[in-house]
């Protein structure tokens, strides 16, 4: 795979400050496919300086011109979609079909939406005798995870660009090649030097240096709750803005009036997609006691279709594989019943885990409370609607969810009572313009659409 041996800073690929490199591994066969530089605080400092220097010019660029540059970036991403998909497939281990659709198609649409929003958004409003200006926050430090390598970058960079912010990105160490392709696309689209900068590296080194840098005005982080907590504390100490998109343990609530077979099969597909490495995955399925046994059978049958290596890829690395297997073992130890899958490796090579369904899961079990981030579903039984609501709302998380019922009105009435940021009603499809983000410990702030743009703006009131 093509890999740059430098950092993209101030519109150029520059040698890294230090000699260390990160080996990029294909998790499907455990082969090294390239190396990228491991950035240090010096690389981060150079990138932040470039972003600060570029800020006044980009912030003053008329929104219509910013929109045109974002549209050009969208066009480059679309033109290079095949190449990016092959890279995502190689460094994440995603099946190529998934890499060609969700992993690359969604970011192209999101980039396009911010070209449109930059052109149409009201960056100024009149309230009484005040004119309120919506101005860019400044330099954005973006720290992204590996699970949707391109989407996670675009969901931060595109709205930041639309707002008039400049950016330094520290992508996940597991998926830096996709981030390098994004930097190439920025370059090809003709964005001014310093508006977007890339520093590859390790979280506790380059990521932490970025979060702590005085020249960063807003840190936008997506990843684990543990690191999010730390970044929030760092930002709080410096009184800088922070956006956190953290984990989830979302509930898929199947009400008795629902089409059970459909709710179960869509629910299983939702968790298995991307090998369960989706923060918004519906990893808890809640079924009425009268329908529970039937749902368990349907779920076990549905999961059998996900053959590792074919329809479902590996986990991103050995650590995540071991973590997920550990949770499967824990579920057994806690008294839950495996009805499909299990902790044993499905094949010798690659970081694969068996798609697994647990029955007889009770709400206090770790497999019902903690984010597993793998192809593991827990089926919980409820007695009545109030019980279902208590279970659905009974975790520290609140990122997403689903409700199924005989009609939308019944499902919507339930969804209104859920403590969570997004709910898909009767299989309602993903909307890339709808705000995405967490209640409770699932995070702070929203991504996507106009709400995602607002994260990168600050307001100034002029009275006259
Ligand atoms: P993570 O460590 O939180 O990684 C997310 C990003 O933060 C990566 O770029 C990471 O760099 C960086 N980072 C790590 N430590 C940092 C620090 N001290 N300061 C600044 N940045 C830092 O997540 P992970 O270890 O890859 O995955 C662990 C768990 O997180 C998963 O099992 C899952 O539960 C959760 N997760 C959630 C999401 C989501 O979309 N909400 C995505 C991925 C993971 P490195 O790549 O070098 O670690
Ligand atoms: Mg990590």
Short mmCIF file of C-alpha atoms and ligand atoms in Angstrom, two decimals:
data_model
loop_
_atom_site.label_atom_id
_atom_site.label_comp_id
_atom_site.label_asym_id
_atom_site.label_seq_id
_atom_site.Cartn_x
_atom_site.Cartn_y
_atom_site.Cartn_z
CA UNK A 1 0.00 0.00 0.00
CA UNK A 2 1.15 3.53 -0.72
CA UNK A 3 2.32 5.34 2.43
CA UNK A 4 3.87 8.78 2.93
CA UNK A 5 6.89 8.93 5.20
CA UNK A 6 6.14 12.49 6.31
CA UNK A 7 3.42 14.69 7.76
CA UNK A 8 1.08 16.89 5.73
CA UNK A 9 1.73 20.34 7.21
CA UNK A 10 1.20 23.78 5.67
CA UNK A 11 0.29 22.36 2.29
CA UNK A 12 3.30 20.05 1.96
CA UNK A 13 4.50 16.58 2.89
CA UNK A 14 7.32 17.30 5.33
CA UNK A 15 9.78 14.99 7.08
CA UNK A 16 8.67 13.99 10.57
CA UNK A 17 10.51 15.48 13.55
CA UNK A 18 11.48 12.08 14.98
CA UNK A 19 12.64 8.72 13.57
CA UNK A 20 9.88 6.46 14.93
CA UNK A 21 7.38 4.75 12.66
CA UNK A 22 4.11 2.86 13.06
CA UNK A 23 3.60 -0.42 11.21
CA UNK A 24 0.19 -0.67 9.57
CA UNK A 25 -1.24 -4.20 9.62
CA UNK A 26 -3.98 -5.84 7.59
CA UNK A 27 -6.13 -7.46 10.30
CA UNK A 28 -7.48 -10.08 7.90
CA UNK A 29 -4.06 -11.72 7.37
CA UNK A 30 -1.82 -10.00 9.96
CA UNK A 31 0.61 -8.80 7.26
CA UNK A 32 2.36 -5.42 7.51
CA UNK A 33 1.16 -3.29 4.58
CA UNK A 34 3.08 -0.08 5.23
CA UNK A 35 4.68 2.30 7.69
CA UNK A 36 3.83 5.86 8.66
CA UNK A 37 5.75 8.26 10.88
CA UNK A 38 4.92 8.36 14.59
CA UNK A 39 4.49 12.06 15.28
CA UNK A 40 5.86 13.83 18.33
CA UNK A 41 4.95 17.04 20.15
CA UNK A 42 7.25 18.87 17.70
CA UNK A 43 5.25 17.69 14.69
CA UNK A 44 2.03 18.69 16.45
CA UNK A 45 3.49 22.11 17.26
CA UNK A 46 4.50 22.69 13.63
CA UNK A 47 1.01 21.65 12.45
CA UNK A 48 -0.79 23.87 14.97
CA UNK A 49 1.40 26.84 13.98
CA UNK A 50 0.51 26.26 10.33
CA UNK A 51 -3.19 26.05 11.22
CA UNK A 52 -3.01 29.27 13.27
CA UNK A 53 -1.24 31.09 10.47
CA UNK A 54 -3.90 29.98 7.97
CA UNK A 55 -6.83 30.82 10.25
CA UNK A 56 -7.36 34.56 9.55
CA UNK A 57 -7.40 34.03 5.80
CA UNK A 58 -9.71 31.02 5.83
CA UNK A 59 -12.06 32.56 8.42
CA UNK A 60 -12.36 35.66 6.22
CA UNK A 61 -12.96 33.66 3.03
CA UNK A 62 -16.59 34.21 1.98
CA UNK A 63 -18.75 31.16 2.79
CA UNK A 64 -19.56 30.66 -0.89
CA UNK A 65 -15.85 30.25 -1.64
CA UNK A 66 -15.39 27.89 1.28
CA UNK A 67 -18.36 25.94 -0.09
CA UNK A 68 -16.69 25.69 -3.50
CA UNK A 69 -13.51 24.28 -1.94
CA UNK A 70 -15.47 21.73 0.07
CA UNK A 71 -17.35 20.76 -3.09
CA UNK A 72 -13.99 20.28 -4.84
CA UNK A 73 -12.85 18.08 -1.94
CA UNK A 74 -16.08 16.07 -2.22
CA UNK A 75 -15.40 15.60 -5.94
CA UNK A 76 -11.85 14.34 -5.34
CA UNK A 77 -13.07 11.91 -2.66
CA UNK A 78 -15.73 10.65 -5.07
CA UNK A 79 -13.26 10.30 -7.94
CA UNK A 80 -10.83 8.36 -5.73
CA UNK A 81 -13.50 6.27 -3.98
CA UNK A 82 -12.19 2.92 -5.30
CA UNK A 83 -8.64 3.61 -4.13
CA UNK A 84 -9.82 4.78 -0.70
CA UNK A 85 -12.10 1.74 -0.37
CA UNK A 86 -9.18 -0.59 -1.11
CA UNK A 87 -7.16 1.17 1.59
CA UNK A 88 -9.97 0.95 4.16
CA UNK A 89 -10.40 -2.72 3.30
CA UNK A 90 -6.67 -3.32 3.80
CA UNK A 91 -6.05 -1.44 7.04
CA UNK A 92 -9.41 -2.03 8.78
CA UNK A 93 -10.07 -5.47 7.31
CA UNK A 94 -13.53 -4.44 6.14
CA UNK A 95 -15.10 -6.59 3.41
CA UNK A 96 -14.56 -4.74 0.13
CA UNK A 97 -18.30 -4.38 -0.50
CA UNK A 98 -18.70 -2.54 2.81
CA UNK A 99 -15.60 -0.43 2.13
CA UNK A 100 -17.02 0.58 -1.26
CA UNK A 101 -20.39 1.62 0.16
CA UNK A 102 -20.71 2.77 3.79
CA UNK A 103 -17.02 3.52 4.38
CA UNK A 104 -16.54 5.73 1.33
CA UNK A 105 -20.04 6.58 0.06
CA UNK A 106 -21.23 8.09 3.33
CA UNK A 107 -18.25 10.48 3.69
CA UNK A 108 -18.74 11.68 0.11
CA UNK A 109 -22.37 12.52 0.97
CA UNK A 110 -21.37 14.19 4.24
CA UNK A 111 -18.72 16.30 2.49
CA UNK A 112 -21.34 17.28 -0.10
CA UNK A 113 -23.80 18.25 2.62
CA UNK A 114 -21.26 20.67 4.10
CA UNK A 115 -20.55 22.21 0.71
CA UNK A 116 -24.30 22.91 0.57
CA UNK A 117 -24.52 24.07 4.19
CA UNK A 118 -21.52 26.42 3.90
CA UNK A 119 -23.31 28.10 1.01
CA UNK A 120 -26.76 28.30 2.61
CA UNK A 121 -26.12 28.69 6.36
CA UNK A 122 -26.96 32.01 8.06
CA UNK A 123 -23.71 33.09 9.68
CA UNK A 124 -25.44 36.24 10.93
CA UNK A 125 -28.81 36.91 12.52
CA UNK A 126 -30.66 39.90 13.94
CA UNK A 127 -32.18 39.52 17.43
CA UNK A 128 -33.87 42.71 18.72
CA UNK A 129 -31.24 45.47 18.50
CA UNK A 130 -28.39 42.96 18.16
CA UNK A 131 -26.66 41.51 15.17
CA UNK A 132 -25.34 38.11 16.19
CA UNK A 133 -22.29 36.94 14.24
CA UNK A 134 -21.53 33.23 14.09
CA UNK A 135 -17.75 33.10 13.81
CA UNK A 136 -15.35 30.15 13.51
CA UNK A 137 -14.11 28.82 16.86
CA UNK A 138 -10.54 28.83 15.54
CA UNK A 139 -8.03 25.99 15.28
CA UNK A 140 -9.59 22.56 15.67
CA UNK A 141 -7.67 19.58 17.02
CA UNK A 142 -9.43 16.50 15.62
CA UNK A 143 -8.69 13.06 17.10
CA UNK A 144 -10.38 10.18 15.31
CA UNK A 145 -10.83 6.41 15.77
CA UNK A 146 -10.33 3.58 13.30
CA UNK A 147 -13.83 2.12 13.07
CA UNK A 148 -15.00 4.29 10.13
CA UNK A 149 -11.63 5.76 9.15
CA UNK A 150 -12.77 8.20 6.47
CA UNK A 151 -16.21 9.03 7.85
CA UNK A 152 -14.82 9.98 11.27
CA UNK A 153 -12.38 12.41 9.61
CA UNK A 154 -14.93 13.95 7.23
CA UNK A 155 -17.54 14.32 10.00
CA UNK A 156 -15.11 16.68 11.74
CA UNK A 157 -13.12 18.26 8.91
CA UNK A 158 -16.03 19.14 6.60
CA UNK A 159 -18.10 21.13 9.15
CA UNK A 160 -14.93 22.74 10.55
CA UNK A 161 -13.99 23.89 7.03
CA UNK A 162 -17.54 25.12 6.41
CA UNK A 163 -17.41 27.14 9.64
CA UNK A 164 -14.11 28.78 8.65
CA UNK A 165 -11.95 26.85 11.14
CA UNK A 166 -8.53 25.38 10.36
CA UNK A 167 -7.64 21.85 11.41
CA UNK A 168 -4.95 19.55 12.75
CA UNK A 169 -5.91 15.87 12.53
CA UNK A 170 -4.45 13.01 14.59
CA UNK A 171 -6.04 9.86 13.13
CA UNK A 172 -6.07 6.43 14.76
CA UNK A 173 -2.75 4.60 14.67
CA UNK A 174 -4.48 1.56 13.12
CA UNK A 175 -5.84 3.41 10.07
CA UNK A 176 -3.41 6.18 9.09
CA UNK A 177 -3.28 5.33 5.36
CA UNK A 178 -6.88 6.43 4.81
CA UNK A 179 -6.03 9.67 6.63
CA UNK A 180 -3.08 10.20 4.28
CA UNK A 181 -5.38 9.75 1.29
CA UNK A 182 -7.72 12.35 2.79
CA UNK A 183 -4.77 14.77 3.09
CA UNK A 184 -3.92 14.08 -0.57
CA UNK A 185 -7.53 14.87 -1.48
CA UNK A 186 -7.38 18.16 0.45
CA UNK A 187 -4.23 19.04 -1.49
CA UNK A 188 -5.74 18.07 -4.84
CA UNK A 189 -8.88 20.09 -4.08
CA UNK A 190 -6.72 23.19 -3.73
CA UNK A 191 -7.43 24.16 -0.15
CA UNK A 192 -5.06 26.92 1.00
CA UNK A 193 -1.88 25.76 2.73
CA UNK A 194 -2.27 25.25 6.49
CA UNK A 195 -6.07 24.99 6.48
CA UNK A 196 -5.86 21.22 6.98
CA UNK A 197 -2.85 19.47 8.54
CA UNK A 198 -2.18 15.82 9.32
CA UNK A 199 0.01 14.40 12.08
CA UNK A 200 0.03 10.59 12.28
CA UNK A 201 1.07 9.07 15.58
CA UNK A 202 0.18 7.43 18.85
CA UNK A 203 -2.67 8.65 21.06
CA UNK A 204 -0.73 9.20 24.28
CA UNK A 205 2.03 11.06 22.37
CA UNK A 206 0.71 12.97 19.35
CA UNK A 207 -2.95 12.87 20.45
CA UNK A 208 -2.22 14.16 23.90
CA UNK A 209 0.14 16.87 22.58
CA UNK A 210 -2.66 18.05 20.28
CA UNK A 211 -5.31 18.07 23.02
CA UNK A 212 -2.98 20.02 25.33
CA UNK A 213 -1.66 22.51 22.76
CA UNK A 214 -2.36 26.15 23.65
CA UNK A 215 -2.88 26.98 20.00
CA UNK A 216 -5.88 24.66 19.71
CA UNK A 217 -9.26 26.29 20.41
CA UNK A 218 -11.51 23.24 20.16
CA UNK A 219 -10.76 19.55 20.55
CA UNK A 220 -13.12 17.23 18.73
CA UNK A 221 -12.62 13.63 19.81
CA UNK A 222 -14.30 10.36 18.87
CA UNK A 223 -13.30 7.16 20.62
CA UNK A 224 -13.39 5.46 24.00
CA UNK A 225 -15.02 6.92 27.08
CA UNK A 226 -11.77 6.52 29.05
CA UNK A 227 -9.76 8.72 26.68
CA UNK A 228 -12.73 11.08 26.20
CA UNK A 229 -12.89 11.71 29.92
CA UNK A 230 -9.20 12.60 29.95
CA UNK A 231 -9.51 14.91 26.94
CA UNK A 232 -12.53 16.60 28.51
CA UNK A 233 -10.53 17.22 31.69
CA UNK A 234 -7.57 18.62 29.72
CA UNK A 235 -9.85 20.91 27.74
CA UNK A 236 -11.66 21.98 30.90
CA UNK A 237 -8.42 22.95 32.61
CA UNK A 238 -7.51 25.17 29.65
CA UNK A 239 -11.10 26.44 29.20
CA UNK A 240 -11.20 25.33 25.58
CA UNK A 241 -14.18 23.97 23.70
CA UNK A 242 -14.54 20.23 23.44
CA UNK A 243 -16.75 17.82 21.51
CA UNK A 244 -16.79 14.17 22.57
CA UNK A 245 -18.37 11.33 20.62
CA UNK A 246 -17.93 8.29 22.86
CA UNK A 247 -19.29 4.82 23.20
CA UNK A 248 -22.74 3.32 23.37
CA UNK A 249 -24.79 0.33 24.48
CA UNK A 250 -27.86 1.03 22.46
CA UNK A 251 -31.18 -0.73 22.93
CA UNK A 252 -33.23 -2.31 20.16
CA UNK A 253 -36.71 -2.39 21.70
CA UNK A 254 -39.13 -4.81 20.06
CA UNK A 255 -42.66 -4.02 21.29
CA UNK A 256 -45.22 -6.88 21.23
CA UNK A 257 -47.12 -5.41 18.27
CA UNK A 258 -43.99 -5.38 16.05
CA UNK A 259 -43.10 -7.64 13.14
CA UNK A 260 -40.79 -9.80 15.26
CA UNK A 261 -38.94 -11.51 12.41
CA UNK A 262 -38.13 -8.21 10.72
CA UNK A 263 -37.10 -6.50 13.96
CA UNK A 264 -34.75 -9.35 14.84
CA UNK A 265 -33.16 -9.70 11.41
CA UNK A 266 -32.59 -5.95 10.97
CA UNK A 267 -31.34 -5.81 14.56
CA UNK A 268 -28.78 -8.56 13.98
CA UNK A 269 -27.63 -6.99 10.72
CA UNK A 270 -27.18 -3.67 12.54
CA UNK A 271 -24.79 -5.23 15.08
CA UNK A 272 -22.88 -7.46 12.64
CA UNK A 273 -22.15 -4.64 10.21
CA UNK A 274 -18.48 -3.56 10.41
CA UNK A 275 -17.83 -6.55 12.73
CA UNK A 276 -19.75 -4.82 15.51
CA UNK A 277 -17.30 -1.93 15.57
CA UNK A 278 -19.95 0.78 15.45
CA UNK A 279 -20.54 3.11 18.37
CA UNK A 280 -24.27 3.36 17.61
CA UNK A 281 -24.83 -0.42 17.23
CA UNK A 282 -27.98 -1.84 18.86
CA UNK A 283 -26.11 -4.34 21.02
CA UNK A 284 -28.99 -4.98 23.44
CA UNK A 285 -32.14 -6.51 21.99
CA UNK A 286 -35.16 -6.17 24.29
CA UNK A 287 -38.01 -8.61 23.66
CA UNK A 288 -41.29 -9.25 25.52
CA UNK A 289 -41.30 -12.40 27.69
CA UNK A 290 -44.03 -14.02 25.54
CA UNK A 291 -41.97 -13.65 22.36
CA UNK A 292 -38.53 -14.17 23.85
CA UNK A 293 -37.91 -17.82 22.92
CA UNK A 294 -38.98 -17.21 19.34
CA UNK A 295 -36.72 -14.15 19.14
CA UNK A 296 -33.74 -16.16 20.44
CA UNK A 297 -34.28 -18.75 17.69
CA UNK A 298 -34.64 -16.08 15.02
CA UNK A 299 -31.50 -14.30 16.22
CA UNK A 300 -29.40 -17.47 16.24
CA UNK A 301 -30.58 -18.30 12.70
CA UNK A 302 -29.92 -14.74 11.47
CA UNK A 303 -26.39 -14.70 12.85
CA UNK A 304 -25.48 -17.98 11.12
CA UNK A 305 -25.44 -16.05 7.81
CA UNK A 306 -22.46 -13.98 8.95
CA UNK A 307 -19.57 -16.26 8.10
CA UNK A 308 -16.25 -14.77 9.27
CA UNK A 309 -14.00 -13.83 6.38
CA UNK A 310 -16.90 -13.70 3.96
CA UNK A 311 -19.73 -11.39 5.04
CA UNK A 312 -18.05 -10.22 8.20
CA UNK A 313 -14.47 -9.01 8.58
CA UNK A 314 -12.01 -9.34 11.45
CA UNK A 315 -11.65 -6.92 14.34
CA UNK A 316 -9.16 -4.14 13.80
CA UNK A 317 -6.30 -5.50 15.91
CA UNK A 318 -5.30 -8.27 18.33
CA UNK A 319 -6.11 -6.12 21.36
CA UNK A 320 -9.69 -5.55 20.25
CA UNK A 321 -10.08 -9.24 19.36
CA UNK A 322 -8.85 -10.27 22.80
CA UNK A 323 -11.07 -7.69 24.47
CA UNK A 324 -14.17 -8.95 22.65
CA UNK A 325 -13.34 -12.61 23.36
CA UNK A 326 -12.84 -11.64 26.98
CA UNK A 327 -16.38 -10.23 27.07
CA UNK A 328 -17.76 -13.42 25.55
CA UNK A 329 -16.05 -15.43 28.29
CA UNK A 330 -17.34 -12.99 30.87
CA UNK A 331 -20.90 -13.40 29.60
CA UNK A 332 -20.66 -17.15 30.08
CA UNK A 333 -19.18 -16.68 33.55
CA UNK A 334 -22.02 -14.32 34.44
CA UNK A 335 -24.57 -16.99 33.56
CA UNK A 336 -25.74 -15.88 30.14
CA UNK A 337 -26.39 -18.57 27.52
CA UNK A 338 -24.57 -18.66 24.17
CA UNK A 339 -27.00 -19.57 21.37
CA UNK A 340 -24.63 -18.77 18.49
CA UNK A 341 -20.89 -18.20 18.30
CA UNK A 342 -18.57 -18.32 21.29
CA UNK A 343 -15.08 -17.27 22.41
CA UNK A 344 -13.07 -19.73 20.27
CA UNK A 345 -11.23 -18.29 17.24
CA UNK A 346 -13.13 -19.11 14.03
CA UNK A 347 -9.90 -19.41 12.01
CA UNK A 348 -6.12 -19.42 12.52
CA UNK A 349 -5.18 -16.23 10.77
CA UNK A 350 -6.60 -12.77 11.19
CA UNK A 351 -8.19 -11.07 14.16
CA UNK A 352 -11.56 -12.78 13.74
CA UNK A 353 -14.20 -13.36 16.38
CA UNK A 354 -17.28 -15.54 16.00
CA UNK A 355 -20.53 -13.61 15.62
CA UNK A 356 -22.14 -14.31 18.97
CA UNK A 357 -25.67 -14.20 20.41
CA UNK A 358 -26.31 -14.31 24.14
CA UNK A 359 -29.69 -15.25 25.63
CA UNK A 360 -30.79 -15.06 29.29
CA UNK A 361 -28.95 -11.79 29.71
CA UNK A 362 -30.04 -9.72 32.70
CA UNK A 363 -29.64 -5.94 32.88
CA UNK A 364 -26.90 -5.84 35.53
CA UNK A 365 -24.50 -8.15 33.64
CA UNK A 366 -21.33 -6.58 32.19
CA UNK A 367 -22.35 -7.78 28.70
CA UNK A 368 -25.57 -5.71 29.13
CA UNK A 369 -23.82 -2.62 30.52
CA UNK A 370 -20.42 -2.23 28.85
CA UNK A 371 -19.50 -1.47 25.25
CA UNK A 372 -18.01 -4.65 23.74
CA UNK A 373 -17.28 -3.24 20.25
CA UNK A 374 -17.53 -6.54 18.47
CA UNK A 375 -20.11 -8.82 16.80
CA UNK A 376 -21.90 -9.69 20.05
CA UNK A 377 -25.61 -9.25 20.77
CA UNK A 378 -27.32 -9.60 24.16
CA UNK A 379 -31.00 -10.58 24.23
CA UNK A 380 -32.88 -9.29 27.27
CA UNK A 381 -36.42 -10.15 28.36
CA UNK A 382 -38.95 -7.55 29.56
CA UNK A 383 -42.33 -8.00 31.26
CA UNK A 384 -44.17 -4.84 30.19
CA UNK A 385 -43.51 -1.49 28.54
CA UNK A 386 -42.34 0.24 31.74
CA UNK A 387 -39.91 -2.60 32.34
CA UNK A 388 -38.62 -2.25 28.76
CA UNK A 389 -38.10 1.47 29.27
CA UNK A 390 -36.23 0.95 32.56
CA UNK A 391 -33.91 -1.56 30.90
CA UNK A 392 -33.44 0.57 27.76
CA UNK A 393 -32.49 3.63 29.86
CA UNK A 394 -30.54 1.64 32.42
CA UNK A 395 -26.95 2.15 31.27
CA UNK A 396 -24.51 5.06 31.51
CA UNK A 397 -24.73 5.43 27.72
CA UNK A 398 -27.28 7.06 25.42
CA UNK A 399 -26.05 7.25 21.84
CA UNK A 400 -28.63 5.50 19.65
CA UNK A 401 -31.42 2.93 19.68
CA UNK A 402 -34.34 1.44 17.83
CA UNK A 403 -38.01 0.83 18.50
CA UNK A 404 -40.28 -1.53 16.59
CA UNK A 405 -44.09 -1.56 16.90
CA UNK A 406 -47.18 -2.27 14.82
CA UNK A 407 -47.42 1.39 13.87
CA UNK A 408 -45.05 4.36 13.92
CA UNK A 409 -47.12 6.34 16.44
CA UNK A 410 -46.78 3.64 19.10
CA UNK A 411 -43.04 3.33 18.48
CA UNK A 412 -42.54 7.11 18.47
CA UNK A 413 -44.36 7.42 21.82
CA UNK A 414 -41.85 4.96 23.29
CA UNK A 415 -38.86 6.58 21.55
CA UNK A 416 -39.73 9.95 23.11
CA UNK A 417 -39.13 8.45 26.54
CA UNK A 418 -35.70 7.00 25.71
CA UNK A 419 -32.62 8.80 27.10
CA UNK A 420 -30.62 8.66 23.89
CA UNK A 421 -29.49 10.87 21.02
CA UNK A 422 -30.96 8.97 18.05
CA UNK A 423 -33.71 6.40 17.64
CA UNK A 424 -34.60 4.56 14.42
CA UNK A 425 -38.32 3.88 14.37
CA UNK A 426 -39.52 0.74 12.59
CA UNK A 427 -36.29 0.56 10.60
CA UNK A 428 -36.18 4.24 9.67
CA UNK A 429 -33.07 4.72 7.58
CA UNK A 430 -29.90 6.60 8.53
CA UNK A 431 -30.06 10.34 7.83
CA UNK A 432 -26.67 11.98 7.33
CA UNK A 433 -28.16 15.41 8.03
CA UNK A 434 -29.68 14.47 11.41
CA UNK A 435 -27.71 15.38 14.56
CA UNK A 436 -25.64 12.44 15.80
CA UNK A 437 -24.31 12.35 19.36
CA UNK A 438 -24.82 11.23 22.88
CA UNK A 439 -26.95 11.68 25.95
CA UNK A 440 -25.28 10.88 29.28
CA UNK A 441 -21.75 9.39 29.00
CA UNK A 442 -22.05 8.84 25.25
CA UNK A 443 -20.65 12.30 24.76
CA UNK A 444 -20.91 16.03 24.46
CA UNK A 445 -21.99 17.79 21.28
CA UNK A 446 -23.41 16.68 17.96
CA UNK A 447 -21.98 15.80 14.56
CA UNK A 448 -23.52 15.95 11.06
CA UNK A 449 -25.92 18.39 9.39
CA UNK A 450 -26.49 21.95 10.63
CA UNK A 451 -26.10 20.90 14.28
CA UNK A 452 -22.64 19.56 13.45
CA UNK A 453 -21.72 22.88 11.82
CA UNK A 454 -22.86 24.82 14.91
CA UNK A 455 -20.26 22.95 17.00
CA UNK A 456 -17.50 24.82 15.16
CA UNK A 457 -19.00 28.31 15.60
CA UNK A 458 -18.90 30.86 18.40
CA UNK A 459 -21.17 33.87 18.68
CA UNK A 460 -20.55 37.59 18.96
CA UNK A 461 -23.35 40.12 19.56
CA UNK A 462 -23.23 43.67 18.22
CA UNK A 463 -25.89 46.06 19.61
CA UNK A 464 -27.00 48.88 17.37
P1 LIG B 1 -9.18 5.24 21.80
O1 LIG B 1 -7.87 4.87 22.42
O2 LIG B 1 -10.09 6.12 22.57
O3 LIG B 1 -8.81 5.90 20.39
C1 LIG B 1 -9.45 6.98 19.76
C2 LIG B 1 -8.43 8.01 19.30
O4 LIG B 1 -7.85 8.66 20.44
C3 LIG B 1 -7.24 7.40 18.54
O5 LIG B 1 -6.79 8.32 17.57
C4 LIG B 1 -6.22 7.26 19.65
O6 LIG B 1 -4.90 7.11 19.21
C5 LIG B 1 -6.43 8.54 20.41
N1 LIG B 1 -5.91 8.53 21.78
C6 LIG B 1 -5.65 7.46 22.57
N2 LIG B 1 -5.16 7.87 23.76
C7 LIG B 1 -5.11 9.23 23.72
C8 LIG B 1 -4.70 10.23 24.64
N3 LIG B 1 -4.24 9.93 25.85
N4 LIG B 1 -4.78 11.52 24.27
C9 LIG B 1 -5.24 11.86 23.05
N5 LIG B 1 -5.64 10.95 22.13
C10 LIG B 1 -5.58 9.65 22.46
O7 LIG B 1 -9.95 3.95 21.40
P2 LIG B 1 -9.32 2.52 21.04
O8 LIG B 1 -8.28 2.14 22.05
O9 LIG B 1 -8.87 2.56 19.65
O10 LIG B 1 -10.61 1.60 21.22
C11 LIG B 1 -10.98 1.18 22.52
C12 LIG B 1 -12.48 1.21 22.71
O11 LIG B 1 -12.99 2.51 22.42
C13 LIG B 1 -13.29 0.31 21.80
O12 LIG B 1 -13.32 -0.99 22.25
C14 LIG B 1 -14.63 0.97 21.84
O13 LIG B 1 -15.34 0.58 22.98
C15 LIG B 1 -14.29 2.43 21.92
N6 LIG B 1 -14.36 3.09 20.60
C16 LIG B 1 -15.42 3.88 20.32
C17 LIG B 1 -15.51 4.49 19.09
C18 LIG B 1 -16.64 5.39 18.73
O14 LIG B 1 -16.91 5.58 17.56
N7 LIG B 1 -17.32 5.98 19.68
C19 LIG B 1 -14.52 4.29 18.13
C20 LIG B 1 -13.43 3.48 18.45
C21 LIG B 1 -13.37 2.91 19.68
P3 LIG B 1 -4.38 5.59 18.96
O15 LIG B 1 -4.99 5.19 17.69
O16 LIG B 1 -2.91 5.71 18.87
O17 LIG B 1 -4.82 4.77 20.12
MG1 LIG B 2 -5.99 3.31 21.68
#
